[in-house]
Amino acid sequence: MDQFSPKKQKIGVEGDAIVQNFMEWMNQRHFIISPKVQIKKASTSERYGLVALENITEGEQLFQVPRSSLLWEQTSSISGALTSSKALGSTSGWVKLVLCLMYEYTNKSSLFRPYLDFAPSVECMDQPMFWNETSKQWLKGTGVLDAVSNDLSMIEREYNEIALPFIKSNLKLGFNESLHDINLYKHMVAFVMAYSFTETSDGNEVNTPFMVPLADVLNHVAKNNACLEYETTHLKMIATRDIAGDEQIYNTYGCVANWQLLQMYGFVLKHPCNIYDTVDLMMETFYGVLKTKCSLKSNQEKFKWLTTTGGLLQNSPITVGIDGILSHEEFQLFFKVIQMTPEEFKSFCIDFETDNWETESSESSEEDSEFEMLPFRKLAKMSQENKIILKEVVSLTLSQFYSETKTQSLSAVDQWRYNRACTLIQGQTTILNTLLNAIND
């Protein structure tokens, strides 16, 4: 394999030559691209975007990608080794995809070279897993840090236990331990997190992820105007509404909250642009408040029941969206149980075991239950005692966010990270303040 170090290669630097080579490569591989769209440098933080050159009608095809041009284990030049490896047989498709990306990315003569040159370089990936400790402190209380910690543990475990043994056993193919190291593996995991696609079968079984050249140029918004459709021989991007000329074409990554967007993709949307934004109230905080407000002895059996039979563990989240409580069953179960008398609790436990119980959500209208949540407007009906507990939980959660004002100058990279952290916190605090206002109404 003709190798080069990705740390020295200036891959993904914006320039017409890189775009042109990528376009020529797609033409050679029989992509079908509408003359109404064009790759352009995005006006915001993204490197590139797909823009409409003229008006596009809903349902119109924007481009078509042959399945033979998807980059994954079956189209990689090391497909045989990936398929025949017994050690990789029981792993997720992620590990195989990351390995084939590591190989192709460091292979100067890769058949996917123009696509990989156009894709972001390893230096361009800036999810929080790459942030230094100073930058990470700005994410305190948002839920990102725990997710990042889990990601890094998973990456290290997969590399040492699965990827590295495969690399060592395939040195003849051109693998190199010093080149294909944990750092490159980590960056390729970030690339897969941010740019890969996963096709879901009719049985809702999740299949192997793969890279889709050109489709990954489209940036994300919650209210997208295009979507990817999967056909037998190709994938096609279709306009989901009329698109005006000069308008950027957006795909959607799903119903993803801002903290998840930052964790996986490295960006956030300003409130209220992300209609799927959420913030978590941790059960640990609920239990802590309850212990200070109520008698521990009288609630000991309730705590035990809630954390075992009820499934509300200390690290369980109560997820709050922009319009209401998304974890509404858990939320209502907690407040239903804690306000019971000893006799009511004993009777409830018996009824629960026989499924003869209901939460308040059963009384919600069809409109309220459409998004499976408890609307904020219904929180005004809570008892005063429960409101006091909920207010304290929200107040404690708000106090956990990073709130220091930055007075010293930051580097360009740190300023960009700090701005994203502030945007994330602003969205989550807005949701929590909306919740507080609903309780006070």
PDB file of C-alpha atoms in Angstrom, residues 63-349:
ATOM      1  CA  PHE A  63     -28.850  13.431  -6.926  1.00  0.00           C
ATOM      2  CA  GLN A  64     -28.411   9.668  -7.104  1.00  0.00           C
ATOM      3  CA  VAL A  65     -25.549   7.622  -5.624  1.00  0.00           C
ATOM      4  CA  PRO A  66     -24.795   4.088  -6.943  1.00  0.00           C
ATOM      5  CA  ARG A  67     -24.510   1.550  -4.139  1.00  0.00           C
ATOM      6  CA  SER A  68     -21.177   0.486  -5.641  1.00  0.00           C
ATOM      7  CA  SER A  69     -19.799   3.897  -4.616  1.00  0.00           C
ATOM      8  CA  LEU A  70     -20.745   3.656  -0.961  1.00  0.00           C
ATOM      9  CA  LEU A  71     -17.635   3.278   1.175  1.00  0.00           C
ATOM     10  CA  TRP A  72     -17.858   0.410   3.654  1.00  0.00           C
ATOM     11  CA  GLU A  73     -16.513  -3.071   4.285  1.00  0.00           C
ATOM     12  CA  GLN A  74     -17.870  -4.565   1.062  1.00  0.00           C
ATOM     13  CA  THR A  75     -16.432  -1.897  -1.265  1.00  0.00           C
ATOM     14  CA  SER A  76     -13.124  -1.363   0.526  1.00  0.00           C
ATOM     15  CA  SER A  77      -9.922  -2.725  -1.003  1.00  0.00           C
ATOM     16  CA  ILE A  78      -9.496  -4.843   2.152  1.00  0.00           C
ATOM     17  CA  SER A  79     -12.984  -6.295   1.927  1.00  0.00           C
ATOM     18  CA  GLY A  80     -11.646  -9.857   1.861  1.00  0.00           C
ATOM     19  CA  ALA A  81      -9.640  -9.452   5.053  1.00  0.00           C
ATOM     20  CA  LEU A  82     -12.535  -7.767   6.862  1.00  0.00           C
ATOM     21  CA  THR A  83     -14.977 -10.464   5.793  1.00  0.00           C
ATOM     22  CA  SER A  84     -12.734 -13.443   6.553  1.00  0.00           C
ATOM     23  CA  SER A  85     -11.579 -12.242   9.959  1.00  0.00           C
ATOM     24  CA  LYS A  86     -13.113 -14.407  12.670  1.00  0.00           C
ATOM     25  CA  ALA A  87     -12.246 -11.796  15.295  1.00  0.00           C
ATOM     26  CA  LEU A  88     -14.387  -9.213  13.475  1.00  0.00           C
ATOM     27  CA  GLY A  89     -17.263 -11.588  12.821  1.00  0.00           C
ATOM     28  CA  SER A  90     -19.119 -10.819  16.038  1.00  0.00           C
ATOM     29  CA  THR A  91     -18.355  -7.097  16.151  1.00  0.00           C
ATOM     30  CA  SER A  92     -20.566  -4.209  15.147  1.00  0.00           C
ATOM     31  CA  GLY A  93     -20.336  -2.812  11.637  1.00  0.00           C
ATOM     32  CA  TRP A  94     -18.751   0.273  13.164  1.00  0.00           C
ATOM     33  CA  VAL A  95     -15.426  -1.451  13.832  1.00  0.00           C
ATOM     34  CA  LYS A  96     -15.182  -2.782  10.285  1.00  0.00           C
ATOM     35  CA  LEU A  97     -16.095   0.592   8.805  1.00  0.00           C
ATOM     36  CA  VAL A  98     -13.536   2.405  10.958  1.00  0.00           C
ATOM     37  CA  LEU A  99     -10.828  -0.095   9.941  1.00  0.00           C
ATOM     38  CA  CYS A 100     -11.593   0.238   6.243  1.00  0.00           C
ATOM     39  CA  LEU A 101     -11.591   4.047   6.582  1.00  0.00           C
ATOM     40  CA  MET A 102      -8.231   3.983   8.364  1.00  0.00           C
ATOM     41  CA  TYR A 103      -6.813   1.880   5.546  1.00  0.00           C
ATOM     42  CA  GLU A 104      -8.302   3.861   2.655  1.00  0.00           C
ATOM     43  CA  TYR A 105      -7.521   7.209   4.286  1.00  0.00           C
ATOM     44  CA  THR A 106      -3.812   6.369   4.519  1.00  0.00           C
ATOM     45  CA  ASN A 107      -3.695   4.729   1.076  1.00  0.00           C
ATOM     46  CA  LYS A 108      -2.533   7.364  -1.380  1.00  0.00           C
ATOM     47  CA  SER A 109      -3.794   5.324  -4.362  1.00  0.00           C
ATOM     48  CA  SER A 110      -7.196   4.471  -2.857  1.00  0.00           C
ATOM     49  CA  LEU A 111     -10.064   4.268  -5.336  1.00  0.00           C
ATOM     50  CA  PHE A 112     -11.904   6.600  -2.933  1.00  0.00           C
ATOM     51  CA  ARG A 113      -9.026   9.126  -2.814  1.00  0.00           C
ATOM     52  CA  PRO A 114     -10.943  12.096  -4.354  1.00  0.00           C
ATOM     53  CA  TYR A 115     -13.806  11.545  -1.885  1.00  0.00           C
ATOM     54  CA  LEU A 116     -11.448  11.251   1.081  1.00  0.00           C
ATOM     55  CA  ASP A 117      -9.514  14.344  -0.050  1.00  0.00           C
ATOM     56  CA  PHE A 118     -12.793  16.262  -0.108  1.00  0.00           C
ATOM     57  CA  ALA A 119     -13.921  14.902   3.264  1.00  0.00           C
ATOM     58  CA  PRO A 120     -12.808  16.691   6.454  1.00  0.00           C
ATOM     59  CA  SER A 121      -9.251  15.905   7.520  1.00  0.00           C
ATOM     60  CA  VAL A 122      -8.556  14.389  10.902  1.00  0.00           C
ATOM     61  CA  GLU A 123      -7.563  17.853  12.091  1.00  0.00           C
ATOM     62  CA  CYS A 124     -10.994  19.239  11.183  1.00  0.00           C
ATOM     63  CA  MET A 125     -12.970  16.940  13.473  1.00  0.00           C
ATOM     64  CA  ASP A 126     -13.824  18.861  16.646  1.00  0.00           C
ATOM     65  CA  GLN A 127     -16.364  16.920  18.650  1.00  0.00           C
ATOM     66  CA  PRO A 128     -15.916  17.338  22.434  1.00  0.00           C
ATOM     67  CA  MET A 129     -13.918  14.098  22.587  1.00  0.00           C
ATOM     68  CA  PHE A 130     -11.059  16.181  21.146  1.00  0.00           C
ATOM     69  CA  TRP A 131     -11.450  19.137  23.503  1.00  0.00           C
ATOM     70  CA  ASN A 132      -8.883  19.814  26.211  1.00  0.00           C
ATOM     71  CA  GLU A 133      -9.831  19.790  29.884  1.00  0.00           C
ATOM     72  CA  THR A 134     -10.238  23.566  29.995  1.00  0.00           C
ATOM     73  CA  SER A 135     -12.708  23.497  27.116  1.00  0.00           C
ATOM     74  CA  LYS A 136     -14.595  20.526  28.540  1.00  0.00           C
ATOM     75  CA  GLN A 137     -15.408  22.377  31.762  1.00  0.00           C
ATOM     76  CA  TRP A 138     -17.677  24.683  29.741  1.00  0.00           C
ATOM     77  CA  LEU A 139     -19.933  21.670  29.120  1.00  0.00           C
ATOM     78  CA  LYS A 140     -20.513  20.947  32.803  1.00  0.00           C
ATOM     79  CA  GLY A 141     -24.120  20.003  33.534  1.00  0.00           C
ATOM     80  CA  THR A 142     -25.161  19.589  29.886  1.00  0.00           C
ATOM     81  CA  GLY A 143     -24.967  15.780  29.709  1.00  0.00           C
ATOM     82  CA  VAL A 144     -22.213  15.864  27.088  1.00  0.00           C
ATOM     83  CA  LEU A 145     -19.310  14.971  29.365  1.00  0.00           C
ATOM     84  CA  ASP A 146     -20.722  11.623  30.484  1.00  0.00           C
ATOM     85  CA  ALA A 147     -21.495  10.693  26.877  1.00  0.00           C
ATOM     86  CA  VAL A 148     -17.976  11.670  25.792  1.00  0.00           C
ATOM     87  CA  SER A 149     -16.446   9.656  28.616  1.00  0.00           C
ATOM     88  CA  ASN A 150     -18.412   6.610  27.496  1.00  0.00           C
ATOM     89  CA  ASP A 151     -17.353   7.198  23.883  1.00  0.00           C
ATOM     90  CA  LEU A 152     -13.668   7.391  24.770  1.00  0.00           C
ATOM     91  CA  SER A 153     -13.843   4.251  26.908  1.00  0.00           C
ATOM     92  CA  MET A 154     -15.542   2.396  24.070  1.00  0.00           C
ATOM     93  CA  ILE A 155     -12.993   3.633  21.527  1.00  0.00           C
ATOM     94  CA  GLU A 156     -10.012   2.573  23.636  1.00  0.00           C
ATOM     95  CA  ARG A 157     -11.530  -0.835  24.360  1.00  0.00           C
ATOM     96  CA  GLU A 158     -12.438  -1.528  20.723  1.00  0.00           C
ATOM     97  CA  TYR A 159      -9.053  -0.443  19.442  1.00  0.00           C
ATOM     98  CA  ASN A 160      -7.004  -2.487  21.903  1.00  0.00           C
ATOM     99  CA  GLU A 161      -9.191  -5.596  21.931  1.00  0.00           C
ATOM    100  CA  ILE A 162     -10.393  -5.748  18.305  1.00  0.00           C
ATOM    101  CA  ALA A 163      -8.772  -3.294  15.904  1.00  0.00           C
ATOM    102  CA  LEU A 164      -5.144  -3.588  17.003  1.00  0.00           C
ATOM    103  CA  PRO A 165      -5.035  -7.421  16.790  1.00  0.00           C
ATOM    104  CA  PHE A 166      -6.514  -7.144  13.271  1.00  0.00           C
ATOM    105  CA  ILE A 167      -3.904  -4.529  12.317  1.00  0.00           C
ATOM    106  CA  LYS A 168      -1.062  -6.696  13.647  1.00  0.00           C
ATOM    107  CA  SER A 169      -2.302  -9.742  11.749  1.00  0.00           C
ATOM    108  CA  ASN A 170      -2.584  -7.841   8.443  1.00  0.00           C
ATOM    109  CA  LEU A 171       0.755  -6.061   8.167  1.00  0.00           C
ATOM    110  CA  LYS A 172       1.250  -7.606   4.724  1.00  0.00           C
ATOM    111  CA  LEU A 173      -1.744  -5.642   3.464  1.00  0.00           C
ATOM    112  CA  GLY A 174      -0.003  -2.439   4.411  1.00  0.00           C
ATOM    113  CA  PHE A 175      -1.259  -1.867   7.937  1.00  0.00           C
ATOM    114  CA  ASN A 176       1.250  -0.196  10.214  1.00  0.00           C
ATOM    115  CA  GLU A 177       0.939  -0.006  13.992  1.00  0.00           C
ATOM    116  CA  SER A 178       2.615   3.387  14.204  1.00  0.00           C
ATOM    117  CA  LEU A 179       0.425   4.877  11.457  1.00  0.00           C
ATOM    118  CA  HIS A 180      -2.851   3.104  12.232  1.00  0.00           C
ATOM    119  CA  ASP A 181      -2.733   3.990  15.907  1.00  0.00           C
ATOM    120  CA  ILE A 182      -5.323   4.814  18.559  1.00  0.00           C
ATOM    121  CA  ASN A 183      -5.364   8.483  17.533  1.00  0.00           C
ATOM    122  CA  LEU A 184      -6.255   7.697  13.917  1.00  0.00           C
ATOM    123  CA  TYR A 185      -8.855   5.183  15.122  1.00  0.00           C
ATOM    124  CA  LYS A 186     -10.376   7.844  17.372  1.00  0.00           C
ATOM    125  CA  HIS A 187     -10.569  10.365  14.535  1.00  0.00           C
ATOM    126  CA  MET A 188     -12.147   7.836  12.197  1.00  0.00           C
ATOM    127  CA  VAL A 189     -14.757   6.989  14.826  1.00  0.00           C
ATOM    128  CA  ALA A 190     -15.540  10.717  14.930  1.00  0.00           C
ATOM    129  CA  PHE A 191     -15.776  10.744  11.122  1.00  0.00           C
ATOM    130  CA  VAL A 192     -18.230   7.839  11.198  1.00  0.00           C
ATOM    131  CA  MET A 193     -20.244   9.471  13.996  1.00  0.00           C
ATOM    132  CA  ALA A 194     -20.581  12.713  12.066  1.00  0.00           C
ATOM    133  CA  TYR A 195     -20.913  11.595   8.454  1.00  0.00           C
ATOM    134  CA  SER A 196     -22.069   7.983   8.116  1.00  0.00           C
ATOM    135  CA  PHE A 197     -25.541   6.730   7.233  1.00  0.00           C
ATOM    136  CA  THR A 198     -27.352   3.615   8.416  1.00  0.00           C
ATOM    137  CA  GLU A 199     -30.084   1.906   6.447  1.00  0.00           C
ATOM    138  CA  THR A 200     -32.954   0.427   8.417  1.00  0.00           C
ATOM    139  CA  SER A 201     -34.679  -2.672   7.087  1.00  0.00           C
ATOM    140  CA  ASP A 202     -38.444  -3.206   6.991  1.00  0.00           C
ATOM    141  CA  GLY A 203     -38.156  -5.182  10.203  1.00  0.00           C
ATOM    142  CA  ASN A 204     -36.552  -2.117  11.841  1.00  0.00           C
ATOM    143  CA  GLU A 205     -33.280  -4.001  12.249  1.00  0.00           C
ATOM    144  CA  VAL A 206     -30.307  -1.644  12.193  1.00  0.00           C
ATOM    145  CA  ASN A 207     -27.871  -2.563   9.440  1.00  0.00           C
ATOM    146  CA  THR A 208     -24.205  -1.794   8.901  1.00  0.00           C
ATOM    147  CA  PRO A 209     -23.266   1.900   8.629  1.00  0.00           C
ATOM    148  CA  PHE A 210     -21.590   3.215   5.485  1.00  0.00           C
ATOM    149  CA  MET A 211     -20.269   6.438   4.003  1.00  0.00           C
ATOM    150  CA  VAL A 212     -22.370   8.056   1.262  1.00  0.00           C
ATOM    151  CA  PRO A 213     -20.319  10.472  -0.866  1.00  0.00           C
ATOM    152  CA  LEU A 214     -22.171  13.715  -1.661  1.00  0.00           C
ATOM    153  CA  ALA A 215     -25.050  12.908   0.700  1.00  0.00           C
ATOM    154  CA  ASP A 216     -22.755  13.794   3.582  1.00  0.00           C
ATOM    155  CA  VAL A 217     -22.260  17.285   2.115  1.00  0.00           C
ATOM    156  CA  LEU A 218     -25.768  18.227   3.234  1.00  0.00           C
ATOM    157  CA  ASN A 219     -25.865  19.979   6.593  1.00  0.00           C
ATOM    158  CA  HIS A 220     -28.520  19.416   9.249  1.00  0.00           C
ATOM    159  CA  VAL A 221     -31.524  21.346  10.475  1.00  0.00           C
ATOM    160  CA  ALA A 222     -34.493  20.066  12.445  1.00  0.00           C
ATOM    161  CA  LYS A 223     -36.937  21.136   9.718  1.00  0.00           C
ATOM    162  CA  ASN A 224     -35.109  19.752   6.684  1.00  0.00           C
ATOM    163  CA  ASN A 225     -36.028  20.171   3.026  1.00  0.00           C
ATOM    164  CA  ALA A 226     -34.504  16.940   1.671  1.00  0.00           C
ATOM    165  CA  CYS A 227     -34.166  13.300   2.675  1.00  0.00           C
ATOM    166  CA  LEU A 228     -32.240  10.225   1.529  1.00  0.00           C
ATOM    167  CA  GLU A 229     -34.197   7.322   0.047  1.00  0.00           C
ATOM    168  CA  TYR A 230     -32.802   3.802  -0.319  1.00  0.00           C
ATOM    169  CA  GLU A 231     -33.312   1.827  -3.524  1.00  0.00           C
ATOM    170  CA  THR A 232     -32.003  -1.590  -4.575  1.00  0.00           C
ATOM    171  CA  THR A 233     -29.170  -0.327  -6.779  1.00  0.00           C
ATOM    172  CA  HIS A 234     -28.773   3.247  -5.593  1.00  0.00           C
ATOM    173  CA  LEU A 235     -29.582   5.886  -3.002  1.00  0.00           C
ATOM    174  CA  LYS A 236     -31.255   9.146  -3.948  1.00  0.00           C
ATOM    175  CA  MET A 237     -31.722  12.505  -2.277  1.00  0.00           C
ATOM    176  CA  ILE A 238     -35.239  13.898  -2.726  1.00  0.00           C
ATOM    177  CA  ALA A 239     -36.633  17.364  -2.004  1.00  0.00           C
ATOM    178  CA  THR A 240     -39.288  17.100   0.715  1.00  0.00           C
ATOM    179  CA  ARG A 241     -40.727  20.540  -0.069  1.00  0.00           C
ATOM    180  CA  ASP A 242     -40.313  23.285  -2.638  1.00  0.00           C
ATOM    181  CA  ILE A 243     -36.832  24.821  -2.423  1.00  0.00           C
ATOM    182  CA  ALA A 244     -36.090  28.325  -3.668  1.00  0.00           C
ATOM    183  CA  GLY A 245     -33.022  29.243  -5.699  1.00  0.00           C
ATOM    184  CA  ASP A 246     -29.973  30.173  -3.551  1.00  0.00           C
ATOM    185  CA  GLU A 247     -31.489  28.270  -0.612  1.00  0.00           C
ATOM    186  CA  GLN A 248     -29.244  25.756   1.113  1.00  0.00           C
ATOM    187  CA  ILE A 249     -30.440  22.150   0.950  1.00  0.00           C
ATOM    188  CA  TYR A 250     -30.588  20.428   4.329  1.00  0.00           C
ATOM    189  CA  ASN A 251     -30.917  16.811   5.384  1.00  0.00           C
ATOM    190  CA  THR A 252     -31.849  15.825   8.927  1.00  0.00           C
ATOM    191  CA  TYR A 253     -29.933  13.583  11.307  1.00  0.00           C
ATOM    192  CA  GLY A 254     -33.138  12.722  13.142  1.00  0.00           C
ATOM    193  CA  CYS A 255     -34.839  13.935  16.319  1.00  0.00           C
ATOM    194  CA  VAL A 256     -31.547  14.910  17.933  1.00  0.00           C
ATOM    195  CA  ALA A 257     -31.103  17.246  20.911  1.00  0.00           C
ATOM    196  CA  ASN A 258     -28.370  19.884  20.924  1.00  0.00           C
ATOM    197  CA  TRP A 259     -26.162  18.001  23.397  1.00  0.00           C
ATOM    198  CA  GLN A 260     -26.272  14.972  21.090  1.00  0.00           C
ATOM    199  CA  LEU A 261     -25.536  17.129  18.033  1.00  0.00           C
ATOM    200  CA  LEU A 262     -22.454  18.474  19.789  1.00  0.00           C
ATOM    201  CA  GLN A 263     -21.335  15.081  21.053  1.00  0.00           C
ATOM    202  CA  MET A 264     -21.670  13.288  17.715  1.00  0.00           C
ATOM    203  CA  TYR A 265     -21.419  15.994  15.058  1.00  0.00           C
ATOM    204  CA  GLY A 266     -19.585  18.879  16.714  1.00  0.00           C
ATOM    205  CA  PHE A 267     -22.185  21.639  16.295  1.00  0.00           C
ATOM    206  CA  VAL A 268     -25.347  22.993  17.914  1.00  0.00           C
ATOM    207  CA  LEU A 269     -28.401  24.913  16.736  1.00  0.00           C
ATOM    208  CA  LYS A 270     -29.464  28.153  18.368  1.00  0.00           C
ATOM    209  CA  HIS A 271     -32.666  28.099  20.387  1.00  0.00           C
ATOM    210  CA  PRO A 272     -35.416  27.732  19.232  1.00  0.00           C
ATOM    211  CA  CYS A 273     -34.212  26.380  15.869  1.00  0.00           C
ATOM    212  CA  ASN A 274     -33.798  22.872  17.266  1.00  0.00           C
ATOM    213  CA  ILE A 275     -37.357  21.751  17.941  1.00  0.00           C
ATOM    214  CA  TYR A 276     -35.944  18.476  19.323  1.00  0.00           C
ATOM    215  CA  ASP A 277     -33.737  20.078  21.962  1.00  0.00           C
ATOM    216  CA  THR A 278     -33.897  18.570  25.461  1.00  0.00           C
ATOM    217  CA  VAL A 279     -32.399  18.793  28.929  1.00  0.00           C
ATOM    218  CA  ASP A 280     -32.237  16.026  31.542  1.00  0.00           C
ATOM    219  CA  LEU A 281     -33.299  16.218  35.174  1.00  0.00           C
ATOM    220  CA  MET A 282     -31.473  13.393  36.948  1.00  0.00           C
ATOM    221  CA  MET A 283     -33.312  11.125  39.392  1.00  0.00           C
ATOM    222  CA  GLU A 284     -30.349  11.525  41.732  1.00  0.00           C
ATOM    223  CA  THR A 285     -31.365  15.172  42.118  1.00  0.00           C
ATOM    224  CA  PHE A 286     -35.017  14.244  42.723  1.00  0.00           C
ATOM    225  CA  TYR A 287     -34.036  11.810  45.482  1.00  0.00           C
ATOM    226  CA  GLY A 288     -31.640  14.326  47.027  1.00  0.00           C
ATOM    227  CA  VAL A 289     -34.327  17.002  47.195  1.00  0.00           C
ATOM    228  CA  LEU A 290     -36.913  14.585  48.548  1.00  0.00           C
ATOM    229  CA  LYS A 291     -34.581  13.528  51.360  1.00  0.00           C
ATOM    230  CA  THR A 292     -34.201  17.149  52.473  1.00  0.00           C
ATOM    231  CA  LYS A 293     -37.900  18.005  52.156  1.00  0.00           C
ATOM    232  CA  CYS A 294     -39.461  14.855  53.597  1.00  0.00           C
ATOM    233  CA  SER A 295     -38.794  12.285  56.277  1.00  0.00           C
ATOM    234  CA  LEU A 296     -36.261   9.728  55.068  1.00  0.00           C
ATOM    235  CA  LYS A 297     -37.750   7.034  57.274  1.00  0.00           C
ATOM    236  CA  SER A 298     -41.282   7.446  55.920  1.00  0.00           C
ATOM    237  CA  ASN A 299     -40.025   7.397  52.331  1.00  0.00           C
ATOM    238  CA  GLN A 300     -37.396   4.661  52.578  1.00  0.00           C
ATOM    239  CA  GLU A 301     -39.689   1.962  51.198  1.00  0.00           C
ATOM    240  CA  LYS A 302     -40.819   4.283  48.400  1.00  0.00           C
ATOM    241  CA  PHE A 303     -37.196   5.009  47.439  1.00  0.00           C
ATOM    242  CA  LYS A 304     -36.438   1.315  47.351  1.00  0.00           C
ATOM    243  CA  TRP A 305     -39.519   0.550  45.248  1.00  0.00           C
ATOM    244  CA  LEU A 306     -38.891   3.402  42.797  1.00  0.00           C
ATOM    245  CA  THR A 307     -35.270   2.386  42.176  1.00  0.00           C
ATOM    246  CA  THR A 308     -36.025  -1.337  41.815  1.00  0.00           C
ATOM    247  CA  THR A 309     -39.543  -2.170  40.681  1.00  0.00           C
ATOM    248  CA  GLY A 310     -40.152   1.330  39.342  1.00  0.00           C
ATOM    249  CA  GLY A 311     -36.860   1.345  37.438  1.00  0.00           C
ATOM    250  CA  LEU A 312     -36.007   4.941  38.415  1.00  0.00           C
ATOM    251  CA  LEU A 313     -32.319   4.492  39.217  1.00  0.00           C
ATOM    252  CA  GLN A 314     -30.135   7.282  40.563  1.00  0.00           C
ATOM    253  CA  ASN A 315     -28.638   7.860  37.098  1.00  0.00           C
ATOM    254  CA  SER A 316     -31.981   7.703  35.291  1.00  0.00           C
ATOM    255  CA  PRO A 317     -32.910  10.923  33.446  1.00  0.00           C
ATOM    256  CA  ILE A 318     -36.246  12.702  33.269  1.00  0.00           C
ATOM    257  CA  THR A 319     -35.994  14.225  29.802  1.00  0.00           C
ATOM    258  CA  VAL A 320     -37.633  17.602  29.231  1.00  0.00           C
ATOM    259  CA  GLY A 321     -38.324  18.934  25.728  1.00  0.00           C
ATOM    260  CA  ILE A 322     -39.168  22.424  24.562  1.00  0.00           C
ATOM    261  CA  ASP A 323     -42.918  21.834  24.998  1.00  0.00           C
ATOM    262  CA  GLY A 324     -43.169  19.400  27.889  1.00  0.00           C
ATOM    263  CA  ILE A 325     -41.924  16.383  29.849  1.00  0.00           C
ATOM    264  CA  LEU A 326     -40.864  13.645  27.427  1.00  0.00           C
ATOM    265  CA  SER A 327     -40.219  11.038  30.154  1.00  0.00           C
ATOM    266  CA  HIS A 328     -43.784  11.580  31.262  1.00  0.00           C
ATOM    267  CA  GLU A 329     -44.495   8.088  32.594  1.00  0.00           C
ATOM    268  CA  GLU A 330     -41.420   8.114  34.842  1.00  0.00           C
ATOM    269  CA  PHE A 331     -42.171  11.691  35.908  1.00  0.00           C
ATOM    270  CA  GLN A 332     -45.766  10.928  36.838  1.00  0.00           C
ATOM    271  CA  LEU A 333     -44.833   7.651  38.532  1.00  0.00           C
ATOM    272  CA  PHE A 334     -42.359   9.422  40.811  1.00  0.00           C
ATOM    273  CA  PHE A 335     -44.764  12.138  41.932  1.00  0.00           C
ATOM    274  CA  LYS A 336     -47.659   9.691  42.206  1.00  0.00           C
ATOM    275  CA  VAL A 337     -45.696   7.447  44.561  1.00  0.00           C
ATOM    276  CA  ILE A 338     -44.121  10.073  46.819  1.00  0.00           C
ATOM    277  CA  GLN A 339     -47.439  11.714  47.706  1.00  0.00           C
ATOM    278  CA  MET A 340     -49.097   8.440  48.773  1.00  0.00           C
ATOM    279  CA  THR A 341     -49.956   7.599  52.365  1.00  0.00           C
ATOM    280  CA  PRO A 342     -48.475   4.310  53.683  1.00  0.00           C
ATOM    281  CA  GLU A 343     -51.832   2.597  53.125  1.00  0.00           C
ATOM    282  CA  GLU A 344     -52.160   3.957  49.574  1.00  0.00           C
ATOM    283  CA  PHE A 345     -48.598   2.903  48.763  1.00  0.00           C
ATOM    284  CA  LYS A 346     -49.186  -0.630  49.989  1.00  0.00           C
ATOM    285  CA  SER A 347     -52.333  -0.914  47.876  1.00  0.00           C
ATOM    286  CA  PHE A 348     -50.576   0.630  44.897  1.00  0.00           C
ATOM    287  CA  CYS A 349     -47.758  -1.916  45.006  1.00  0.00           C
TER     288      CYS A 349
END
